[in-house]
CSV table of C-alpha atoms (C1' of nucleotides) in Angstrom, one decimal:
chain,number,residue,atom,x,y,z
A,1,MET,CA,211.3,86.4,43.3
A,2,ARG,CA,211.7,85.5,47.0
A,3,LYS,CA,213.3,88.1,49.2
A,4,SER,CA,215.9,87.9,52.1
A,5,LYS,CA,214.2,87.5,55.6
A,6,ARG,CA,215.0,91.2,56.6
A,7,GLU,CA,213.6,92.6,53.1
A,8,ARG,CA,210.6,90.5,53.5
A,9,GLN,CA,210.0,91.5,56.9
A,10,ARG,CA,210.5,95.1,56.3
A,11,LEU,CA,208.1,95.0,53.6
A,12,LEU,CA,205.6,93.0,55.8
A,13,GLN,CA,205.7,95.8,58.1
A,14,GLU,CA,205.0,98.3,55.4
A,15,THR,CA,202.2,96.5,53.8
A,16,ILE,CA,200.3,95.8,57.0
A,17,ARG,CA,200.7,99.7,57.9
A,18,GLU,CA,199.3,100.7,54.8
A,19,ASN,CA,196.6,98.0,54.5
A,20,PRO,CA,195.6,96.3,58.2
A,21,PHE,CA,192.9,94.4,56.6
A,22,VAL,CA,195.7,91.8,54.9
A,23,THR,CA,195.3,88.2,55.9
A,24,ASP,CA,198.5,86.0,56.7
A,25,GLU,CA,197.4,84.1,53.6
A,26,GLU,CA,197.4,86.9,51.3
A,27,LEU,CA,200.6,88.0,52.7
A,28,ALA,CA,202.2,84.6,52.1
A,29,GLU,CA,201.0,84.8,48.3
A,30,LYS,CA,202.4,88.0,48.0
A,31,PHE,CA,205.9,87.0,49.5
A,32,SER,CA,205.8,83.6,48.2
A,33,VAL,CA,206.2,81.7,51.2
A,34,SER,CA,204.0,79.9,53.5
A,35,VAL,CA,201.7,81.3,56.1
A,36,GLN,CA,203.6,79.8,58.7
A,37,THR,CA,206.6,81.8,57.5
A,38,ILE,CA,204.3,85.1,57.7
A,39,ARG,CA,203.2,84.1,61.4
A,40,LEU,CA,207.0,83.6,62.5
A,41,ASP,CA,207.4,87.2,60.8
A,42,ARG,CA,204.5,88.7,62.8
A,43,LEU,CA,205.9,87.0,65.8
A,44,GLU,CA,209.1,88.2,65.6
A,45,LEU,CA,208.0,91.9,64.6
A,46,SER,CA,205.1,91.9,67.2
A,47,ILE,CA,202.3,92.5,64.9
A,48,PRO,CA,199.1,91.2,66.0
A,49,GLU,CA,196.8,89.3,64.2
A,50,LEU,CA,194.3,90.4,61.5
A,51,ARG,CA,191.4,90.5,63.9
A,52,GLU,CA,193.1,92.4,66.5
A,53,ARG,CA,194.4,95.0,64.1
A,54,ILE,CA,191.2,95.7,62.9
A,55,LYS,CA,189.7,95.9,66.2
A,56,HIS,CA,192.3,98.3,67.3
A,57,VAL,CA,191.4,100.6,64.3
A,58,ALA,CA,187.8,100.3,65.0
A,59,ARG,CA,188.1,101.2,68.6
A,60,GLN,CA,190.2,104.1,68.0
A,61,SER,CA,188.0,105.8,65.3
A,62,PHE,CA,184.9,104.8,67.8
A,63,ALA,CA,186.5,106.8,70.7
A,64,ASP,CA,187.7,109.8,68.0
A,65,LYS,CA,184.2,109.8,66.8
A,66,VAL,CA,182.3,110.3,70.2
A,67,ARG,CA,184.9,113.0,70.9
A,68,ALA,CA,184.7,114.7,67.4
A,69,LEU,CA,181.5,117.0,67.6
A,70,PRO,CA,181.5,118.1,71.5
A,71,LEU,CA,185.2,119.0,71.3
A,72,GLU,CA,184.6,121.2,67.9
A,73,GLU,CA,182.6,123.8,70.1
A,74,VAL,CA,185.5,125.5,71.1
A,75,ILE,CA,189.0,125.2,69.4
A,76,GLY,CA,191.7,125.0,72.1
A,77,ASP,CA,191.2,124.6,75.8
A,78,ILE,CA,190.0,127.4,77.9
A,79,ILE,CA,192.0,127.7,80.9
A,80,ASP,CA,190.7,131.0,82.3
A,81,ILE,CA,188.0,133.3,81.5
A,82,GLU,CA,186.4,136.4,83.0
A,83,PRO,CA,183.4,137.2,81.0
A,84,ASP,CA,183.0,140.5,78.9
A,85,ALA,CA,186.9,141.1,80.1
A,86,SER,CA,189.5,138.7,79.1
A,87,ALA,CA,190.0,134.8,78.6
A,88,ILE,CA,193.2,132.5,77.9
A,89,SER,CA,193.0,129.2,75.8
A,90,ILE,CA,195.9,126.9,74.9
A,91,PHE,CA,195.9,124.8,71.6
A,92,ASP,CA,198.5,122.1,70.9
A,93,VAL,CA,199.5,122.0,67.3
A,94,LYS,CA,199.5,118.5,66.1
A,95,GLU,CA,199.9,116.6,62.9
A,96,GLU,CA,196.5,117.3,61.4
A,97,HIS,CA,196.9,121.0,61.7
A,98,VAL,CA,200.0,121.5,59.5
A,99,PHE,CA,200.9,121.5,56.1
A,100,ARG,CA,202.3,117.9,55.4
A,101,ARG,CA,205.4,119.0,53.5
A,102,THR,CA,206.4,121.9,55.7
A,103,ARG,CA,204.9,121.2,59.2
A,104,ILE,CA,203.8,124.8,59.5
A,105,ALA,CA,200.6,125.3,61.0
A,106,ARG,CA,197.8,126.2,58.7
A,107,GLY,CA,196.5,130.0,59.5
A,108,HIS,CA,193.0,128.8,60.0
A,109,HIS,CA,193.5,127.0,63.0
A,110,LEU,CA,195.1,129.6,64.5
A,111,PHE,CA,192.4,131.9,63.7
A,112,ALA,CA,190.0,129.2,64.7
A,113,GLN,CA,191.4,129.4,68.3
A,114,ALA,CA,191.5,133.0,68.3
A,115,ASN,CA,188.0,133.4,66.8
A,116,SER,CA,186.7,130.7,69.2
A,117,LEU,CA,188.2,132.8,72.3
A,118,ALA,CA,186.8,135.9,71.3
A,119,VAL,CA,183.2,134.4,71.0
A,120,ALA,CA,183.7,132.8,74.4
A,121,VAL,CA,184.8,135.7,76.3
A,122,ILE,CA,181.6,137.4,75.2
A,123,HIS,CA,179.2,136.7,78.1
A,124,ASP,CA,176.1,136.4,75.9
A,125,GLU,CA,173.9,133.8,74.3
A,126,LEU,CA,175.0,134.7,71.1
A,127,ALA,CA,178.2,136.3,69.6
A,128,LEU,CA,179.5,136.1,66.2
A,129,THR,CA,182.1,137.6,64.6
A,130,ALA,CA,181.4,140.4,62.5
A,131,LYS,CA,184.7,141.6,61.1
A,132,ALA,CA,188.4,140.8,62.0
A,133,THR,CA,191.6,142.0,61.3
A,134,ILE,CA,194.5,139.5,61.7
A,135,ARG,CA,198.2,139.2,61.4
A,136,PHE,CA,200.2,135.9,61.3
A,137,VAL,CA,203.3,137.4,63.2
A,138,ARG,CA,205.2,133.9,62.6
A,139,GLN,CA,205.0,130.6,61.6
A,140,VAL,CA,204.0,127.9,64.1
A,141,LYS,CA,205.4,124.4,63.9
A,142,GLU,CA,203.9,120.9,64.8
A,143,GLY,CA,204.5,120.2,68.6
A,144,GLU,CA,204.2,124.1,69.7
A,145,ARG,CA,202.0,125.0,72.1
A,146,VAL,CA,199.8,128.3,71.3
A,147,VAL,CA,198.4,130.1,74.3
A,148,ALA,CA,195.9,132.7,73.0
A,149,LYS,CA,195.0,135.8,75.4
A,150,ALA,CA,192.0,137.7,74.6
A,151,LYS,CA,190.9,141.1,76.0
A,152,VAL,CA,187.7,142.8,75.5
A,153,THR,CA,189.0,146.5,74.5
A,154,GLY,CA,185.9,148.3,73.8
A,155,LYS,CA,182.7,149.1,71.6
A,156,THR,CA,182.2,150.5,68.2
A,157,GLU,CA,179.6,153.1,67.8
A,158,SER,CA,177.4,150.4,66.2
A,159,GLY,CA,177.4,148.4,69.6
A,160,ARG,CA,179.4,145.8,68.6
A,161,THR,CA,182.3,144.4,71.1
A,162,VAL,CA,186.0,144.6,70.1
A,163,VAL,CA,188.2,142.0,71.3
A,164,ASP,CA,192.1,142.0,70.7
A,165,VAL,CA,193.7,138.6,70.9
A,166,ASN,CA,197.3,137.8,70.9
A,167,SER,CA,198.6,134.5,70.6
A,168,TYR,CA,202.0,133.3,71.8
A,169,VAL,CA,204.3,130.2,71.7
A,170,GLY,CA,206.6,130.8,74.9
A,171,GLN,CA,207.1,134.4,74.9
A,172,GLU,CA,207.0,134.9,71.4
A,173,LEU,CA,203.9,136.6,69.6
A,174,VAL,CA,202.6,134.4,66.7
A,175,PHE,CA,199.0,135.6,66.0
A,176,SER,CA,197.5,138.8,66.6
A,177,GLY,CA,194.1,139.7,65.8
A,178,THR,CA,191.1,142.3,66.4
A,179,PHE,CA,187.7,141.0,66.4
A,180,GLU,CA,184.5,143.1,66.1
A,181,MET,CA,181.7,141.1,67.7
A,182,TYR,CA,178.2,141.1,67.1
A,183,ARG,CA,176.2,140.3,70.4
A,184,SER,CA,172.5,139.4,70.7
A,185,ASN,CA,171.5,141.1,74.1
A,186,MET,CA,172.8,144.7,73.4
A,187,GLU,CA,170.4,146.9,75.4
A,188,LYS,CA,168.2,147.4,72.1
A,189,LYS,CA,169.3,148.7,68.6
A,190,ASP,CA,168.5,146.0,66.4
A,191,GLY,CA,170.8,146.4,63.2
A,192,ASP,CA,170.2,143.8,60.5
A,193,SER,CA,169.6,140.4,62.5
A,194,ASN,CA,166.6,138.5,62.1
A,195,GLU,CA,165.7,136.1,64.7
A,196,HIS,CA,167.9,134.0,67.2
A,197,ARG,CA,165.9,131.6,69.4
A,198,ASP,CA,166.6,128.2,71.0
B,1,MET,CA,163.4,90.3,84.0
B,2,ARG,CA,162.8,88.6,80.4
B,3,LYS,CA,161.2,91.0,78.1
B,4,SER,CA,158.7,90.5,75.2
B,5,LYS,CA,160.4,89.6,71.6
B,6,ARG,CA,159.6,93.2,70.4
B,7,GLU,CA,161.0,95.0,73.3
B,8,ARG,CA,164.0,92.8,73.5
B,9,GLN,CA,164.9,93.3,69.9
B,10,ARG,CA,164.4,97.0,70.1
B,11,LEU,CA,167.0,97.2,72.8
B,12,LEU,CA,169.2,94.8,71.1
B,13,GLN,CA,169.5,97.1,68.5
B,14,GLU,CA,170.1,100.1,70.6
B,15,THR,CA,172.7,98.2,72.6
B,16,ILE,CA,174.6,97.2,69.2
B,17,ARG,CA,174.3,100.6,68.0
B,18,GLU,CA,175.8,102.0,71.0
B,19,ASN,CA,178.5,99.4,71.4
B,20,PRO,CA,179.3,97.3,68.3
B,21,PHE,CA,182.0,95.4,70.2
B,22,VAL,CA,179.7,93.4,72.0
B,23,THR,CA,179.3,89.5,71.4
B,24,ASP,CA,176.4,87.4,71.1
B,25,GLU,CA,177.3,85.6,74.4
B,26,GLU,CA,177.3,88.7,76.4
B,27,LEU,CA,174.0,90.1,74.8
B,28,ALA,CA,172.7,86.6,75.8
B,29,GLU,CA,173.5,87.1,79.4
B,30,LYS,CA,172.2,90.8,79.4
B,31,PHE,CA,168.8,89.7,78.0
B,32,SER,CA,168.8,86.4,80.0
B,33,VAL,CA,168.2,84.5,76.8
B,34,SER,CA,170.1,81.8,74.9
B,35,VAL,CA,172.6,82.8,72.7
B,36,GLN,CA,170.5,81.1,69.8
B,37,THR,CA,167.8,83.8,70.5
B,38,ILE,CA,170.2,86.4,70.1
B,39,ARG,CA,171.4,85.2,66.8
B,40,LEU,CA,167.8,84.7,65.9
B,41,ASP,CA,167.2,88.1,66.6
B,42,ARG,CA,170.2,89.5,64.7
B,43,LEU,CA,169.0,87.3,61.8
B,44,GLU,CA,165.6,88.8,61.9
B,45,LEU,CA,166.9,92.4,62.2
B,46,SER,CA,169.5,91.8,59.7
B,47,ILE,CA,172.5,92.9,61.9
B,48,PRO,CA,175.7,91.2,61.0
B,49,GLU,CA,178.2,89.6,63.5
B,50,LEU,CA,180.5,91.0,65.6
B,51,ARG,CA,183.3,90.7,63.3
B,52,GLU,CA,181.5,92.2,60.5
B,53,ARG,CA,180.2,95.1,62.7
B,54,ILE,CA,183.9,95.7,63.8
B,55,LYS,CA,185.3,95.6,60.1
B,56,HIS,CA,182.8,98.2,59.0
B,57,VAL,CA,183.5,100.5,61.8
B,58,ALA,CA,187.2,100.0,60.9
B,59,ARG,CA,186.9,100.3,57.3
B,60,GLN,CA,184.9,103.7,57.5
B,61,SER,CA,187.2,105.2,59.7
B,62,PHE,CA,190.4,103.7,57.6
B,63,ALA,CA,188.7,105.6,54.7
B,64,ASP,CA,187.8,108.7,56.6
B,65,LYS,CA,191.5,109.0,58.0
B,66,VAL,CA,192.9,108.5,54.5
B,67,ARG,CA,190.4,111.2,53.2
B,68,ALA,CA,190.7,113.1,56.5
B,69,LEU,CA,194.4,114.3,56.1
B,70,PRO,CA,194.4,115.2,52.1
B,71,LEU,CA,191.2,116.7,52.1
B,72,GLU,CA,191.9,118.6,55.3
B,73,GLU,CA,194.4,120.3,53.0
B,74,VAL,CA,191.8,122.3,51.3
B,75,ILE,CA,188.6,123.0,52.9
B,76,GLY,CA,185.9,123.3,50.6
B,77,ASP,CA,186.1,121.7,47.1
B,78,ILE,CA,187.7,123.8,44.4
B,79,ILE,CA,185.9,123.6,41.3
B,80,ASP,CA,188.0,126.0,39.3
B,81,ILE,CA,191.4,127.4,39.4
B,82,GLU,CA,193.7,129.8,37.3
B,83,PRO,CA,197.1,129.8,39.1
B,84,ASP,CA,198.2,132.9,40.5
B,85,ALA,CA,195.1,134.6,39.0
B,86,SER,CA,191.8,133.4,40.3
B,87,ALA,CA,190.0,130.1,41.8
B,88,ILE,CA,186.6,129.0,43.1
B,89,SER,CA,185.8,126.4,45.6
B,90,ILE,CA,182.5,125.3,47.3
B,91,PHE,CA,181.6,124.5,50.5
B,92,ASP,CA,178.4,122.9,52.2
B,93,VAL,CA,177.8,124.0,55.5
B,94,LYS,CA,176.8,120.8,57.7
B,95,GLU,CA,175.9,120.1,61.3
B,96,GLU,CA,179.5,120.0,62.2
B,97,HIS,CA,180.2,123.4,61.3
B,98,VAL,CA,177.5,125.3,63.1
B,99,PHE,CA,176.7,126.5,66.6
B,100,ARG,CA,174.4,123.8,68.1
B,101,ARG,CA,172.0,126.5,69.4
B,102,THR,CA,171.8,128.7,66.7
B,103,ARG,CA,172.6,126.8,63.4
B,104,ILE,CA,174.6,129.5,62.3
B,105,ALA,CA,178.1,128.6,60.8
B,106,ARG,CA,181.0,129.3,63.0
B,107,GLY,CA,183.1,131.8,61.5
B,108,HIS,CA,186.4,130.0,61.4
B,109,HIS,CA,184.9,127.5,58.7
B,110,LEU,CA,184.4,130.6,56.5
B,111,PHE,CA,187.9,131.9,57.2
B,112,ALA,CA,189.1,128.5,56.6
B,113,GLN,CA,187.3,128.0,53.3
B,114,ALA,CA,188.7,131.3,52.1
B,115,ASN,CA,191.9,131.1,53.5
B,116,SER,CA,192.5,127.5,51.9
B,117,LEU,CA,191.7,129.1,48.7
B,118,ALA,CA,193.9,132.0,48.7
B,119,VAL,CA,196.7,129.5,49.6
B,120,ALA,CA,195.7,127.2,46.7
B,121,VAL,CA,195.3,129.9,44.1
B,122,ILE,CA,199.3,130.8,44.6
B,123,HIS,CA,201.0,128.9,42.5
B,124,ASP,CA,204.0,128.2,44.8
B,125,GLU,CA,205.7,125.5,46.8
B,126,LEU,CA,204.9,127.5,49.9
B,127,ALA,CA,202.2,129.8,50.4
B,128,LEU,CA,201.4,131.4,53.8
B,129,THR,CA,198.8,134.0,55.3
B,130,ALA,CA,200.6,137.0,56.9
B,131,LYS,CA,197.8,139.1,57.2
B,132,ALA,CA,194.3,139.0,56.6
B,133,THR,CA,191.4,141.8,57.2
B,134,ILE,CA,188.1,139.8,56.9
B,135,ARG,CA,184.4,140.7,57.3
B,136,PHE,CA,181.4,138.4,58.2
B,137,VAL,CA,178.7,139.8,56.1
B,138,ARG,CA,176.0,138.0,57.0
B,139,GLN,CA,175.3,134.8,58.9
B,140,VAL,CA,175.6,131.6,57.0
B,141,LYS,CA,173.1,128.7,58.2
B,142,GLU,CA,173.4,125.1,58.0
B,143,GLY,CA,172.4,123.4,54.8
B,144,GLU,CA,173.6,126.4,52.8
B,145,ARG,CA,176.3,126.1,49.9
B,146,VAL,CA,178.8,128.7,50.1
B,147,VAL,CA,180.8,129.7,46.9
B,148,ALA,CA,184.3,131.3,47.3
B,149,LYS,CA,185.7,133.3,44.7
B,150,ALA,CA,189.6,134.2,45.0
B,151,LYS,CA,191.1,136.9,42.9
B,152,VAL,CA,194.7,137.7,42.8
B,153,THR,CA,194.7,141.6,42.8
B,154,GLY,CA,198.2,142.7,43.2
B,155,LYS,CA,201.6,143.0,45.2
B,156,THR,CA,202.7,145.0,48.2
B,157,GLU,CA,206.1,146.5,48.2
B,158,SER,CA,207.3,143.6,50.4
B,159,GLY,CA,206.6,141.4,47.6
B,160,ARG,CA,203.6,139.7,49.2
B,161,THR,CA,200.7,138.6,47.1
B,162,VAL,CA,197.3,140.2,47.8
B,163,VAL,CA,194.2,137.9,47.0
B,164,ASP,CA,190.7,139.2,47.7
B,165,VAL,CA,188.1,136.6,48.5
B,166,ASN,CA,184.4,136.9,48.4
B,167,SER,CA,181.9,134.2,49.6
B,168,TYR,CA,178.4,133.9,48.4
B,169,VAL,CA,175.4,132.0,49.1
B,170,GLY,CA,173.5,132.3,45.9
B,171,GLN,CA,173.9,135.9,44.9
B,172,GLU,CA,174.3,137.1,48.2
B,173,LEU,CA,177.4,138.1,49.6
B,174,VAL,CA,178.2,136.4,53.1
B,175,PHE,CA,182.1,136.8,53.7
B,176,SER,CA,184.8,138.9,52.3
B,177,GLY,CA,188.4,139.3,52.9
B,178,THR,CA,191.7,140.5,51.9
B,179,PHE,CA,194.7,138.1,52.1
B,180,GLU,CA,198.4,139.0,52.1
B,181,MET,CA,200.0,136.1,51.2
B,182,TYR,CA,203.8,135.1,51.8
B,183,ARG,CA,205.2,133.0,49.1
B,184,SER,CA,208.6,131.2,48.9
B,185,ASN,CA,209.3,131.5,45.1
B,186,MET,CA,209.0,135.2,44.7
B,187,GLU,CA,211.8,135.7,42.5
B,188,LYS,CA,211.2,132.9,40.3
B,189,LYS,CA,209.6,134.1,36.9
B,190,ASP,CA,208.8,130.8,35.0
B,191,GLY,CA,204.9,129.3,34.9
B,192,ASP,CA,205.5,125.5,34.8
B,193,SER,CA,206.9,123.4,37.8
B,194,ASN,CA,207.8,119.7,36.9
B,195,GLU,CA,207.8,118.8,40.5
B,196,HIS,CA,204.6,117.8,41.6
B,197,ARG,CA,204.9,116.1,45.2
B,198,ASP,CA,202.1,114.6,47.4
C,1,DT,C1',143.5,69.6,73.4
C,2,DT,C1',145.6,71.3,69.4
C,3,DA,C1',148.0,74.8,66.6
C,4,DC,C1',151.2,78.1,66.4
C,5,DT,C1',155.1,81.0,68.0
C,6,DT,C1',159.2,81.6,70.4
C,7,DT,C1',163.2,79.6,72.3
C,8,DT,C1',166.6,76.5,73.2
C,9,DA,C1',169.9,72.7,72.0
C,10,DG,C1',173.0,70.2,69.3
C,11,DT,C1',175.5,69.1,65.4
C,12,DA,C1',178.8,70.3,61.4
C,13,DC,C1',181.3,73.7,59.3
C,14,DC,C1',183.8,78.1,58.9
C,15,DT,C1',187.7,81.8,59.2
C,16,DA,C1',191.7,83.3,61.0
C,17,DG,C1',194.2,82.7,63.7
C,18,DT,C1',197.4,80.5,68.5
C,19,DC,C1',200.8,77.3,70.0
C,20,DA,C1',204.1,73.4,69.8
C,21,DT,C1',206.5,70.0,67.6
C,22,DA,C1',209.0,68.0,64.0
C,23,DA,C1',210.9,67.8,59.4
C,24,DA,C1',212.7,69.7,55.6
C,25,DT,C1',215.3,73.0,53.1
C,26,DC,C1',219.0,76.6,52.4
C,27,DC,C1',223.6,78.1,52.7
C,28,DG,C1',228.4,78.2,53.8
C,29,DG,C1',232.7,76.3,55.9
C,30,DG,C1',235.7,72.7,56.2
D,1,DC,C1',231.1,65.4,50.1
D,2,DC,C1',228.9,66.1,54.9
D,3,DC,C1',227.9,68.8,59.0
D,4,DG,C1',225.3,72.6,61.6
D,5,DG,C1',222.7,76.5,62.2
D,6,DA,C1',219.5,79.3,60.1
D,7,DT,C1',215.2,79.3,58.0
D,8,DT,C1',211.1,77.7,56.1
D,9,DT,C1',207.6,74.5,55.8
D,10,DA,C1',204.2,71.0,57.7
D,11,DT,C1',201.3,68.9,60.9
D,12,DG,C1',198.1,68.5,64.5
D,13,DA,C1',195.3,70.1,68.3
D,14,DC,C1',192.9,74.1,70.0
D,15,DT,C1',190.4,79.0,70.0
D,16,DA,C1',186.8,82.7,69.4
D,17,DG,C1',182.8,83.8,67.4
D,18,DG,C1',180.4,82.9,64.5
D,19,DT,C1',176.8,80.4,60.1
D,20,DA,C1',173.5,76.9,58.8
D,21,DC,C1',170.6,73.6,59.9
D,22,DT,C1',167.7,70.3,62.2
D,23,DA,C1',165.1,69.2,66.1
D,24,DA,C1',163.0,69.4,70.4
D,25,DA,C1',161.1,71.9,74.1
D,26,DA,C1',158.3,75.7,76.1
D,27,DG,C1',155.0,79.1,76.2
D,28,DT,C1',150.4,81.0,74.5
D,29,DA,C1',145.9,81.6,72.6
D,30,DA,C1',141.2,79.5,70.8
DNA sequence: TTACTTTTAGTACCTAGTCATAAATCCGGG
DNA sequence: CCCGGATTTATGACTAGGTACTAAAAGTAA
């Protein structure tokens, strides 16, 4: 069944978005029109040719891949840090951080930002989270910018460092956590660790 | 400076690995040989042509992207689930989950697995973590497989569901957490839902 | 020199297009 | 019925970045 021009072009866009690897010839067959018509359609819709589309996808993923691992080290951008005292990081909630249906940020990303910051604020070769009590105060939505503020508040008798992290969207508290951090360079007193070397 | 065949082919492989978008012509210029020589080299080294390379990169990233979002929905693979009762997931600690220097898993990944499982076990349209108390019992290393077991243990007077999650490597407890989950359909008593989106 | 490897050149063909021009077809109004 | 604009199709010339094959030239070692 041949569709109207409008309808065909709408479906064309959708088809290519879903599968950028489709050729004009395949599209022509799919819509029962000539290849030339498909090309006219692409021209009108400013859809580039197959090879350009593929190149674009490849370029993007290539750039992403390079960025992926090193960036993972710290979740959020640290914008201020005073070692063993305090630190601040910002984290922009994007599409990939939210539940698809509700657009609400998944808890572990807020945790990751806070945990990451707690690790970073510890001025030591090795810092690990031993224990944490956290509270998700209010939901964070896609597009919001979360500012996490970490403050070193003290030490436990077992020598762990306690870090409080509060995260805000604007003036509003959205997340709050207390982290007990294990660190390697405690004067002495080695509890239960094995080795840690580079 | 013209290199030996061996040396040129070694560099050729490296060059293409680093930048798959390079044409034979550009390579010919780079190594001061003819385009035909480059093609012979590619043939001997079984390196596909530019377009195939790009297509490959694009295909991979496209598959990743399609997999990335829905897969991100749950961290770890759920291998068993009894809605509103219990669930089990496994999570293999890979390179991207550990601190580079120590090869110890970053806390937020263990948290993410547990949190994700706590969300999944709740048989409801919307489940969000309101509060969590967690403990990282022992360090998890790259290559280890973490099995998380979630159990719904009760409800708070405010109507939240409490989920306990314990994660193990082998028989050893590595992570333990108590999650207080907010859920949308708290009053609803019926078991089966007919709507399954996504 | 001869024998062999390596490199270069040239041709025909391929895919998945571009651009431009022209012709055919469709669809509605008068 | 014919007319006219929109739409579709056809055709030809050209492109990039190749493959596949043949042939010749250049380099190298005994």
